[in-house]
Amino acid sequence: MSPPAGLDQLPRPSRSLATATDPDFIAVLEGAADRIAAHAPALSLAIAHPELGLWQSVRGTSPGNRFAAASIGKSMTAVVIFQLADEGRLQASDTLDRWFPDLPSSDLVTLDQLLTHTSGYFLPATAPLGGPYTPPERDFERLRDTGPVFCPGTNWAYSNVGYQLLGRVIEAVDGRRYGDSLQARILEPLGLDATQVLQAGTPDPVMVTGHTGGEPVGPVDYATPFAAGPVSSTAGDLVRYWSALLAARITSTAALTRMTQALYPMFGQANAAYGRGLQVSQVEGPGLLVHHSGGVTGFTAGVAWLAEDDLVIAAMTNDRDVPAEAAIWSLTRALRDA
């Protein structure tokens, strides 16, 4: 699938993220946030407007309290892989047997196929995430038993275990823990002080409680997804991160181009595709989006650049039944109707 028209107009590094002060802009968004708040116990919302600056707001919690970013963190894993490639320390075409010689077909599976979910390594979820920490090696053992579900490179299946493998590759090549790589390579350079890499057995002290259908979920160690869902954050930090990512501030321009090309249709949908840590969709209403969604027990999250509006927007909820994408679209419509 070829990249849709418009991907040559991604945000540029000159984008200002100064705090928004225009009262009309703020009033429109605050009103929309009030309406969205009726559907979730707590929300974190943010929009970066190219002229008006950064608006961010929370409902049902205190500013600075974090939400699970879930699979949005896959984009961070992809960024680090591309940084290491730019440094000449690995190549996307490297096969996985360099690090996992005992996995079935690892001599055929490339890092690029892990990034694009085309490796054939796929494990269906057995139950919602819950309870104490489970290391990714537990899933690697399952892979050793099952092998790939299709010949590498011939199909597409959204794979958390593929990104967990990429996390271990990062550790081996970068010579430090995965979380330390994220901290040094992404969080600190961008000043993402409200984002935390989740640590096994150490709950995030300012993370809000997750819910499903309005009811709190039981104890969950949100570090279990590892490199497939590694951070807790706020919508404001996600907007800062997405703006920097799409402006090629934390990757080379060539790497960013690679992340948004050679796209694969997602779940059989002709209007939604996956690149490398990024999703690209052409949706009636919002139009062209470069985005990533996330969902985990008790939480949903989404961050997107909307080409038609040239906005970067993020929403996070602490109810698995309240889609962050709906909040993103509600904020966008409020601005378009203003």
Short mmCIF file of N, CA and C in Angstrom, two decimals, residues 170-258:
data_model
loop_
_atom_site.label_atom_id
_atom_site.label_comp_id
_atom_site.label_asym_id
_atom_site.label_seq_id
_atom_site.Cartn_x
_atom_site.Cartn_y
_atom_site.Cartn_z
N ILE A 170 17.10 -4.19 21.41
CA ILE A 170 17.61 -2.88 21.82
C ILE A 170 18.56 -3.02 22.99
N GLU A 171 18.18 -3.82 23.99
CA GLU A 171 19.04 -4.00 25.16
C GLU A 171 20.39 -4.60 24.76
N ALA A 172 20.36 -5.59 23.87
CA ALA A 172 21.60 -6.26 23.48
C ALA A 172 22.51 -5.32 22.69
N VAL A 173 21.93 -4.51 21.81
CA VAL A 173 22.74 -3.64 20.96
C VAL A 173 23.16 -2.37 21.68
N ASP A 174 22.26 -1.80 22.48
CA ASP A 174 22.55 -0.54 23.16
C ASP A 174 23.33 -0.74 24.46
N GLY A 175 23.38 -1.96 24.95
CA GLY A 175 24.17 -2.27 26.13
C GLY A 175 23.61 -1.73 27.43
N ARG A 176 22.28 -1.57 27.51
CA ARG A 176 21.64 -1.11 28.75
C ARG A 176 20.19 -1.56 28.73
N ARG A 177 19.53 -1.40 29.87
CA ARG A 177 18.13 -1.80 29.95
C ARG A 177 17.29 -1.00 28.96
N TYR A 178 16.25 -1.64 28.47
CA TYR A 178 15.36 -0.99 27.50
C TYR A 178 14.86 0.35 28.02
N GLY A 179 14.39 0.38 29.27
CA GLY A 179 13.87 1.63 29.82
C GLY A 179 14.91 2.72 29.87
N ASP A 180 16.17 2.36 30.14
CA ASP A 180 17.24 3.35 30.16
C ASP A 180 17.49 3.91 28.77
N SER A 181 17.35 3.06 27.75
CA SER A 181 17.49 3.54 26.37
C SER A 181 16.40 4.55 26.04
N LEU A 182 15.15 4.23 26.41
CA LEU A 182 14.07 5.19 26.15
C LEU A 182 14.32 6.50 26.87
N GLN A 183 14.74 6.42 28.12
CA GLN A 183 14.97 7.62 28.92
C GLN A 183 16.04 8.50 28.27
N ALA A 184 17.15 7.88 27.88
CA ALA A 184 18.28 8.65 27.36
C ALA A 184 18.06 9.12 25.93
N ARG A 185 17.33 8.36 25.14
CA ARG A 185 17.23 8.64 23.72
C ARG A 185 15.98 9.44 23.34
N ILE A 186 14.93 9.38 24.18
CA ILE A 186 13.67 10.04 23.81
C ILE A 186 13.17 10.96 24.92
N LEU A 187 12.98 10.43 26.12
CA LEU A 187 12.31 11.21 27.17
C LEU A 187 13.14 12.41 27.61
N GLU A 188 14.42 12.20 27.89
CA GLU A 188 15.25 13.31 28.34
C GLU A 188 15.51 14.34 27.25
N PRO A 189 15.89 13.94 26.02
CA PRO A 189 16.12 14.96 24.99
C PRO A 189 14.89 15.82 24.69
N LEU A 190 13.70 15.25 24.82
CA LEU A 190 12.48 16.01 24.52
C LEU A 190 11.87 16.65 25.75
N GLY A 191 12.47 16.45 26.92
CA GLY A 191 11.92 17.03 28.14
C GLY A 191 10.56 16.49 28.50
N LEU A 192 10.33 15.21 28.27
CA LEU A 192 9.03 14.60 28.58
C LEU A 192 8.99 14.19 30.05
N ASP A 193 8.92 15.19 30.90
CA ASP A 193 9.01 14.96 32.34
C ASP A 193 7.78 14.28 32.92
N ALA A 194 6.65 14.33 32.20
CA ALA A 194 5.43 13.69 32.69
C ALA A 194 5.26 12.27 32.16
N THR A 195 6.29 11.74 31.52
CA THR A 195 6.25 10.37 30.99
C THR A 195 7.21 9.50 31.77
N GLN A 196 6.77 8.30 32.13
CA GLN A 196 7.60 7.40 32.92
C GLN A 196 7.63 6.03 32.29
N VAL A 197 8.83 5.46 32.19
CA VAL A 197 8.95 4.07 31.75
C VAL A 197 8.48 3.18 32.90
N LEU A 198 7.58 2.29 32.62
CA LEU A 198 7.00 1.42 33.65
C LEU A 198 8.01 0.36 34.07
N GLN A 199 8.13 0.14 35.38
CA GLN A 199 9.10 -0.80 35.92
C GLN A 199 8.38 -1.96 36.60
N ALA A 200 8.87 -3.16 36.38
CA ALA A 200 8.26 -4.36 36.94
C ALA A 200 8.24 -4.29 38.46
N GLY A 201 7.08 -4.56 39.05
CA GLY A 201 6.95 -4.59 40.50
C GLY A 201 6.97 -3.25 41.17
N THR A 202 6.96 -2.17 40.39
CA THR A 202 7.02 -0.82 40.96
C THR A 202 5.90 0.02 40.35
N PRO A 203 4.73 0.07 40.95
CA PRO A 203 3.62 0.83 40.39
C PRO A 203 3.97 2.30 40.24
N ASP A 204 3.51 2.91 39.16
CA ASP A 204 3.67 4.34 38.96
C ASP A 204 2.86 5.06 40.04
N PRO A 205 3.51 5.86 40.90
CA PRO A 205 2.79 6.44 42.04
C PRO A 205 1.75 7.48 41.66
N VAL A 206 1.83 8.05 40.46
CA VAL A 206 0.85 9.07 40.07
C VAL A 206 0.02 8.62 38.87
N MET A 207 -0.09 7.32 38.69
CA MET A 207 -0.93 6.78 37.63
C MET A 207 -2.35 6.59 38.16
N VAL A 208 -3.33 7.08 37.41
CA VAL A 208 -4.71 6.98 37.85
C VAL A 208 -5.17 5.53 37.79
N THR A 209 -6.23 5.21 38.48
CA THR A 209 -6.77 3.85 38.50
C THR A 209 -7.52 3.56 37.22
N GLY A 210 -7.25 2.40 36.62
CA GLY A 210 -7.96 2.00 35.42
C GLY A 210 -9.35 1.46 35.73
N HIS A 211 -10.23 1.54 34.74
CA HIS A 211 -11.61 1.08 34.89
C HIS A 211 -12.04 0.30 33.64
N THR A 212 -13.07 -0.48 33.80
CA THR A 212 -13.79 -1.09 32.68
C THR A 212 -15.27 -0.95 32.96
N GLY A 213 -15.98 -0.28 32.05
CA GLY A 213 -17.40 -0.05 32.26
C GLY A 213 -17.70 0.73 33.52
N GLY A 214 -16.79 1.62 33.89
CA GLY A 214 -16.98 2.46 35.07
C GLY A 214 -16.55 1.82 36.36
N GLU A 215 -16.14 0.55 36.33
CA GLU A 215 -15.73 -0.15 37.54
C GLU A 215 -14.21 -0.28 37.59
N PRO A 216 -13.59 -0.01 38.75
CA PRO A 216 -12.13 -0.13 38.85
C PRO A 216 -11.67 -1.56 38.54
N VAL A 217 -10.54 -1.66 37.86
CA VAL A 217 -9.96 -2.98 37.58
C VAL A 217 -9.07 -3.40 38.74
N GLY A 218 -8.84 -4.70 38.84
CA GLY A 218 -8.03 -5.22 39.92
C GLY A 218 -6.56 -4.88 39.76
N PRO A 219 -5.72 -5.36 40.66
CA PRO A 219 -4.28 -5.06 40.56
C PRO A 219 -3.72 -5.51 39.22
N VAL A 220 -2.99 -4.60 38.59
CA VAL A 220 -2.38 -4.87 37.29
C VAL A 220 -0.96 -4.32 37.31
N ASP A 221 0.02 -5.12 36.91
CA ASP A 221 1.37 -4.60 36.72
C ASP A 221 1.51 -4.21 35.26
N TYR A 222 1.43 -2.90 35.00
CA TYR A 222 1.40 -2.40 33.64
C TYR A 222 2.76 -2.45 32.95
N ALA A 223 3.79 -2.95 33.64
CA ALA A 223 5.09 -3.15 32.99
C ALA A 223 5.14 -4.43 32.18
N THR A 224 4.15 -5.32 32.32
CA THR A 224 4.18 -6.61 31.64
C THR A 224 4.31 -6.50 30.12
N PRO A 225 3.65 -5.56 29.43
CA PRO A 225 3.81 -5.50 27.96
C PRO A 225 5.22 -5.17 27.50
N PHE A 226 6.08 -4.66 28.40
CA PHE A 226 7.47 -4.36 28.08
C PHE A 226 7.52 -3.42 26.87
N ALA A 227 8.29 -3.70 25.86
CA ALA A 227 8.50 -2.77 24.75
C ALA A 227 7.29 -2.64 23.83
N ALA A 228 6.23 -3.40 24.08
CA ALA A 228 4.99 -3.27 23.31
C ALA A 228 4.05 -2.23 23.91
N GLY A 229 4.33 -1.78 25.14
CA GLY A 229 3.50 -0.78 25.80
C GLY A 229 4.21 -0.27 27.03
N PRO A 230 5.32 0.47 26.85
CA PRO A 230 6.29 0.64 27.94
C PRO A 230 6.10 1.83 28.87
N VAL A 231 5.19 2.77 28.57
CA VAL A 231 5.20 4.01 29.36
C VAL A 231 3.82 4.40 29.85
N SER A 232 3.82 5.19 30.92
CA SER A 232 2.65 5.96 31.34
C SER A 232 2.95 7.41 31.01
N SER A 233 1.90 8.21 30.77
CA SER A 233 2.16 9.56 30.29
C SER A 233 0.91 10.42 30.47
N THR A 234 0.99 11.63 29.93
CA THR A 234 -0.15 12.55 29.86
C THR A 234 -0.36 12.93 28.40
N ALA A 235 -1.55 13.44 28.09
CA ALA A 235 -1.82 13.85 26.72
C ALA A 235 -0.88 14.97 26.29
N GLY A 236 -0.54 15.87 27.21
CA GLY A 236 0.38 16.95 26.86
C GLY A 236 1.73 16.43 26.43
N ASP A 237 2.27 15.45 27.16
CA ASP A 237 3.55 14.88 26.78
C ASP A 237 3.44 14.10 25.47
N LEU A 238 2.33 13.41 25.25
CA LEU A 238 2.17 12.68 23.99
C LEU A 238 2.15 13.63 22.80
N VAL A 239 1.52 14.79 22.95
CA VAL A 239 1.51 15.78 21.87
C VAL A 239 2.92 16.30 21.61
N ARG A 240 3.66 16.58 22.66
CA ARG A 240 5.04 17.04 22.49
C ARG A 240 5.87 15.98 21.78
N TYR A 241 5.72 14.75 22.20
CA TYR A 241 6.46 13.64 21.59
C TYR A 241 6.09 13.47 20.13
N TRP A 242 4.80 13.44 19.82
CA TRP A 242 4.36 13.21 18.44
C TRP A 242 4.80 14.35 17.52
N SER A 243 4.74 15.57 18.03
CA SER A 243 5.19 16.71 17.24
C SER A 243 6.67 16.58 16.91
N ALA A 244 7.48 16.19 17.89
CA ALA A 244 8.92 16.03 17.67
C ALA A 244 9.20 14.87 16.73
N LEU A 245 8.48 13.77 16.90
CA LEU A 245 8.69 12.60 16.06
C LEU A 245 8.41 12.93 14.60
N LEU A 246 7.26 13.56 14.33
CA LEU A 246 6.88 13.84 12.95
C LEU A 246 7.65 15.00 12.35
N ALA A 247 8.39 15.72 13.17
CA ALA A 247 9.29 16.77 12.67
C ALA A 247 10.72 16.25 12.52
N ALA A 248 10.91 14.94 12.68
CA ALA A 248 12.21 14.29 12.55
C ALA A 248 13.24 14.87 13.51
N ARG A 249 12.81 15.20 14.71
CA ARG A 249 13.74 15.71 15.71
C ARG A 249 14.43 14.59 16.49
N ILE A 250 13.87 13.39 16.46
CA ILE A 250 14.50 12.29 17.20
C ILE A 250 14.85 11.12 16.30
N THR A 251 14.65 11.27 15.01
CA THR A 251 15.14 10.31 14.02
C THR A 251 15.70 11.12 12.86
N SER A 252 16.40 10.45 11.98
CA SER A 252 16.77 11.09 10.72
C SER A 252 15.53 11.24 9.85
N THR A 253 15.57 12.17 8.91
CA THR A 253 14.46 12.33 7.98
C THR A 253 14.24 11.05 7.19
N ALA A 254 15.33 10.38 6.82
CA ALA A 254 15.20 9.13 6.07
C ALA A 254 14.48 8.07 6.90
N ALA A 255 14.78 8.02 8.21
CA ALA A 255 14.12 7.05 9.08
C ALA A 255 12.63 7.36 9.20
N LEU A 256 12.28 8.63 9.37
CA LEU A 256 10.87 8.99 9.47
C LEU A 256 10.13 8.63 8.19
N THR A 257 10.76 8.87 7.05
CA THR A 257 10.16 8.48 5.79
C THR A 257 9.92 6.98 5.75
N ARG A 258 10.90 6.23 6.20
CA ARG A 258 10.78 4.78 6.23
C ARG A 258 9.64 4.33 7.14
#
